[in-house]
Each structure stands twice: as C-alpha cells, then as structure tokens.
PDB file of C-alpha atoms in Angstrom:
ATOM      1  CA  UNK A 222     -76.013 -81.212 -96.548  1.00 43.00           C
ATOM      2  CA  UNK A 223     -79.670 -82.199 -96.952  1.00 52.00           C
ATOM      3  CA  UNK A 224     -79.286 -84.128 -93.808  1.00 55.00           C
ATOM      4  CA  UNK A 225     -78.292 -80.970 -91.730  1.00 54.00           C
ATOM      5  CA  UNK A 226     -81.155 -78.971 -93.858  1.00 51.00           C
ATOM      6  CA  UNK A 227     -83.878 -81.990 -92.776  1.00 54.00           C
ATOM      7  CA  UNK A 228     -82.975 -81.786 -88.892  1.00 57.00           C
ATOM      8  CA  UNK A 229     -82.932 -78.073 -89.256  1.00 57.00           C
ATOM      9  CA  UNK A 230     -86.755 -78.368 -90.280  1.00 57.00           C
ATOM     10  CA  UNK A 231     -87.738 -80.877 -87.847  1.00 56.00           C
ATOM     11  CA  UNK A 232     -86.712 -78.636 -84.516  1.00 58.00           C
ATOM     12  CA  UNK A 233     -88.066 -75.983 -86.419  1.00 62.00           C
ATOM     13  CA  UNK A 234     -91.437 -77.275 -86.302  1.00 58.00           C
ATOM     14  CA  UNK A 235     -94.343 -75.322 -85.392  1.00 62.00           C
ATOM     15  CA  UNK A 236     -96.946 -77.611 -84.953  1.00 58.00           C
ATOM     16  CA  UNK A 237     -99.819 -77.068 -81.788  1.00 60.00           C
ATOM     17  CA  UNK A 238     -98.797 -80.597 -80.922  1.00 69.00           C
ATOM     18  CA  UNK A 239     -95.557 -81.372 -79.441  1.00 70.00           C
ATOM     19  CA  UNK A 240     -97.051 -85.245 -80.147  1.00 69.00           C
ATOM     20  CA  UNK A 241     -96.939 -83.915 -84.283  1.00 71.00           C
ATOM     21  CA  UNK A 242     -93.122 -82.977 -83.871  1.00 73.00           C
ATOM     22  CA  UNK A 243     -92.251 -85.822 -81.733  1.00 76.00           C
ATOM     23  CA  UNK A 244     -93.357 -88.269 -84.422  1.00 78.00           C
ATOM     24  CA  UNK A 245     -91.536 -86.657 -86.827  1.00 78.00           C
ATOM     25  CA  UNK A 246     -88.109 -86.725 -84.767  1.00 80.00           C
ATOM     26  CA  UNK A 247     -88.805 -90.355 -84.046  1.00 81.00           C
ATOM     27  CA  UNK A 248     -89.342 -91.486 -87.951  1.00 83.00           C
ATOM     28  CA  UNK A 249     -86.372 -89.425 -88.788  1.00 85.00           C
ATOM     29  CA  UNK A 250     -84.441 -91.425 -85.779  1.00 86.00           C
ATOM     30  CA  UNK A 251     -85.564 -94.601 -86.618  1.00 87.00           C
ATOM     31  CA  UNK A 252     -84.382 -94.196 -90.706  1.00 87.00           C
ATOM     32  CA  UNK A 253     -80.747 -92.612 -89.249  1.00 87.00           C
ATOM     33  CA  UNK A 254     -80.795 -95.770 -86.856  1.00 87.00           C
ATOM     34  CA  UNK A 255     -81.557 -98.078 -89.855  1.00 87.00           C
ATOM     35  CA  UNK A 256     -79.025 -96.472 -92.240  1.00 87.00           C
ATOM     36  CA  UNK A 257     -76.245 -97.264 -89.069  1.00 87.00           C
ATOM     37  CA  UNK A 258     -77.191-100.509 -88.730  1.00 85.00           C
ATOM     38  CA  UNK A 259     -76.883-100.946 -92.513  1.00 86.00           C
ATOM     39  CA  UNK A 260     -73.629 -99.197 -92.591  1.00 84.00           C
ATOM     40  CA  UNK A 261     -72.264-101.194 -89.358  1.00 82.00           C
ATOM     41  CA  UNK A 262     -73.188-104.629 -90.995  1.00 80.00           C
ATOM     42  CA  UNK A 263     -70.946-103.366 -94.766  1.00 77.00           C
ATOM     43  CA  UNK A 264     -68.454-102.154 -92.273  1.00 71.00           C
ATOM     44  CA  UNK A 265     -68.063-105.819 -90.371  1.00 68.00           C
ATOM     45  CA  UNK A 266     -68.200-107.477 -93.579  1.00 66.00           C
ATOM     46  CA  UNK A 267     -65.754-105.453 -95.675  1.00 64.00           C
ATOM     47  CA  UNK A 268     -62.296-105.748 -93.520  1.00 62.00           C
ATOM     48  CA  UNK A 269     -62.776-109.822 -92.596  1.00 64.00           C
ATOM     49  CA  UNK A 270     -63.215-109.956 -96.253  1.00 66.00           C
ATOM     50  CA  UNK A 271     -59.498-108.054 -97.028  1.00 68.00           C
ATOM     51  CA  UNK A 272     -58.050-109.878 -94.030  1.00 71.00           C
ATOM     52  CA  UNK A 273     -58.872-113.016 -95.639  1.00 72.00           C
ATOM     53  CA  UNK A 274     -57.318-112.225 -99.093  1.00 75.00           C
ATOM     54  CA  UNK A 275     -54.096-110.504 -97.042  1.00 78.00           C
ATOM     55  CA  UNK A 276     -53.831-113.913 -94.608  1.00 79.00           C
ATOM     56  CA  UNK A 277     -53.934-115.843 -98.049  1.00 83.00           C
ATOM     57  CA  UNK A 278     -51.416-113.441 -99.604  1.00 85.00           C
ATOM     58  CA  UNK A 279     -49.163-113.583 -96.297  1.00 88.00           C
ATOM     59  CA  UNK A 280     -49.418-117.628 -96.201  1.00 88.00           C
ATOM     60  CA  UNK A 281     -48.590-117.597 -99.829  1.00 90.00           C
ATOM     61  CA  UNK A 282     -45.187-115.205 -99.658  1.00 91.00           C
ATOM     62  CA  UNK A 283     -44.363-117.732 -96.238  1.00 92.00           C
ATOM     63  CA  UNK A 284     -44.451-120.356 -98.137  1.00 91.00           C
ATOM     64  CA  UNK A 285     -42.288-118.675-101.135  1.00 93.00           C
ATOM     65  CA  UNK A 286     -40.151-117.569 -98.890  1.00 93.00           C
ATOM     66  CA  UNK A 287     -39.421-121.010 -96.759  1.00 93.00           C
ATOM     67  CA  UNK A 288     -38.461-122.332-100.427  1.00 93.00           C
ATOM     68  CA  UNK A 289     -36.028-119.574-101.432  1.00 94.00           C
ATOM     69  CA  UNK A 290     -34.316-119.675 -98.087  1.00 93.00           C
ATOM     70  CA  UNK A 291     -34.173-123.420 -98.586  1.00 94.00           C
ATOM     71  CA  UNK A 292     -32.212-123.062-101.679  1.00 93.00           C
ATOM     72  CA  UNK A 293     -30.118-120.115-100.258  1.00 93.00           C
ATOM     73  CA  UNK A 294     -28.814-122.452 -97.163  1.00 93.00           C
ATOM     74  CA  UNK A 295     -27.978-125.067-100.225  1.00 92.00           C
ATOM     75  CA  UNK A 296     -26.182-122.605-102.550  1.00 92.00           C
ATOM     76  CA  UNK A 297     -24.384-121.683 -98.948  1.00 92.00           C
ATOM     77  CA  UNK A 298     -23.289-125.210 -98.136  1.00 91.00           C
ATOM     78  CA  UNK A 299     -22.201-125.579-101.706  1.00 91.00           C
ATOM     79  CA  UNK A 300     -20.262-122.579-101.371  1.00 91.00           C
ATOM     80  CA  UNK A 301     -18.615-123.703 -97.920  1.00 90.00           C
ATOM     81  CA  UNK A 302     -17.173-126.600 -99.402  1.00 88.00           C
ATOM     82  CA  UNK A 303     -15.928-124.983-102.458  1.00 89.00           C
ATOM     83  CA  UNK A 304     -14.085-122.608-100.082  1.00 89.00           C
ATOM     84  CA  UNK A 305     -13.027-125.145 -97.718  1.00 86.00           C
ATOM     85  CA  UNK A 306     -11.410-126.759-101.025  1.00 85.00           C
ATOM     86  CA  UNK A 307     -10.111-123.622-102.020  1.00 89.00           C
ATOM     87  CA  UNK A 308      -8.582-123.234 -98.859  1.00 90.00           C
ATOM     88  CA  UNK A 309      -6.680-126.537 -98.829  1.00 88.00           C
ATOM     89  CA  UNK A 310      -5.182-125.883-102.521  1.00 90.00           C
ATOM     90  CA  UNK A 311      -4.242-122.341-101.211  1.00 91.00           C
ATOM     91  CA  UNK A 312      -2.302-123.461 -98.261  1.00 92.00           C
ATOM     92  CA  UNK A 313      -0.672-126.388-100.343  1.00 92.00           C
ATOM     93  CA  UNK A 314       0.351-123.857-102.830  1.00 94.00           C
ATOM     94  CA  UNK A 315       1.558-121.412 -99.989  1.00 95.00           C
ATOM     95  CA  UNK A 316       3.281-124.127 -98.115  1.00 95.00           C
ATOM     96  CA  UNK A 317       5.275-125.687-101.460  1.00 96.00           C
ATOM     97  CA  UNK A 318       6.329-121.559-102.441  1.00 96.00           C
ATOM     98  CA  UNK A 319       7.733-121.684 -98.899  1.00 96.00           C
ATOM     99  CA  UNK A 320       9.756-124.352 -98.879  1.00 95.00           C
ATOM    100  CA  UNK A 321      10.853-123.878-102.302  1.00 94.00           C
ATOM    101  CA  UNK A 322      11.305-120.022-101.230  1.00 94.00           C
ATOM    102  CA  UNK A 323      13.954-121.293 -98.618  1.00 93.00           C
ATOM    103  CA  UNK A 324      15.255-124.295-100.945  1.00 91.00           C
ATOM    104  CA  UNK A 325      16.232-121.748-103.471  1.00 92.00           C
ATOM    105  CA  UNK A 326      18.150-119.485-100.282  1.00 91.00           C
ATOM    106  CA  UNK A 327      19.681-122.354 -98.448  1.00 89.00           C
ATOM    107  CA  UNK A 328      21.175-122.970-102.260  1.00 88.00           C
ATOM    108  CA  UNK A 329      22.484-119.258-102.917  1.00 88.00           C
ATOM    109  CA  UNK A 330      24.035-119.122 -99.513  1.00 89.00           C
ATOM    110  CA  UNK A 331      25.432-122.783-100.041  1.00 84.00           C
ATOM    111  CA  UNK A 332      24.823-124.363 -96.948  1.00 77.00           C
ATOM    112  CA  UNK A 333      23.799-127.946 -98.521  1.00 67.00           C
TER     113      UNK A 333
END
C-alpha cells in the first residue's frame, strides 16, 4: 500500500525541474531494483535448498524400498515352494481317494 502511495507522490511531483523529479524516480528505481535482486537471490537459494532435503528423502525411501521388495520376492519364493509341496501332497491324496474310490466299486460290483 505505501508502495502504491510513494509512486503516487513521485509522478505527482511539482518541482520547476524535471532534473528534481527525475532523481527522485531514479533513487526510488534503483531501491525497487535492489529489493529484486535481494528477493531473486532468497528465491534461487530457497528451492535448491528443499530439493536437496526431498532428493535425500527420495534416495532414502529408494533405498527402503529396494530392501522391502527384497524380502517380499523371499517371502514369495518361500511361499512357491510351500505351495509346490502342497500341491504334490494334494494330488497324492487325490490320486490314493481315487483309486481307493474305484477299489471300493470294483468290490461292491464284484468283479475281482
């Protein structure tokens, strides 16, 4: 608001030298240029500093998460073999009921 208020006044001038108001516009242009500059430099300075802590954060999940898939793939292959043992017993068991299944008809109907 004062800034608005402070150019207001300085192109309001009424000076009987345009030399009087020029020097004022230039003093005022060279503090609004300084303040940039100064705003320009925390600007640059700010985001590399938050990219550095998020790359850190980012390399530190990776490497979290390389681990935990590490152990997932060996609960998996720990699992796989269980079930491929599993399997095996299953199909024994299915293939014994089957014959006994048929043992047990082939005796009702008499044919041994």
């Amino acid at each position: 608001m004062s800034d608005t208020f402070a150019n207001a006044r300085l192109d309001k001038q009424r000076a009987s030298d345009n030399d009087i108001r020029m020097e004022a516009r230039l003093t005022r242009m060279e503090t609004d240029l300084q303040h940039e500059q100064m705003m320009l430099k925390t600007t640059e300075q700010r985001p590399s500093d938050k990219l550095l802590g998020v790359r850190s954060d980012f390399t530190q999940l990776r490497g979290e998460l390389r681990t935990e898939i590490i152990e997932v793939r060996g609960e998996l292959s720990a699992i796989r073999k269980a079930m491929n043992a599993h399997f095996l017993w299953f199909m024994g068991i299915q293939a014994t009921t089957t014959f006994a299944l048929l043992g047990l008809g082939a005796r009702a109907l008499r044919m041994y």
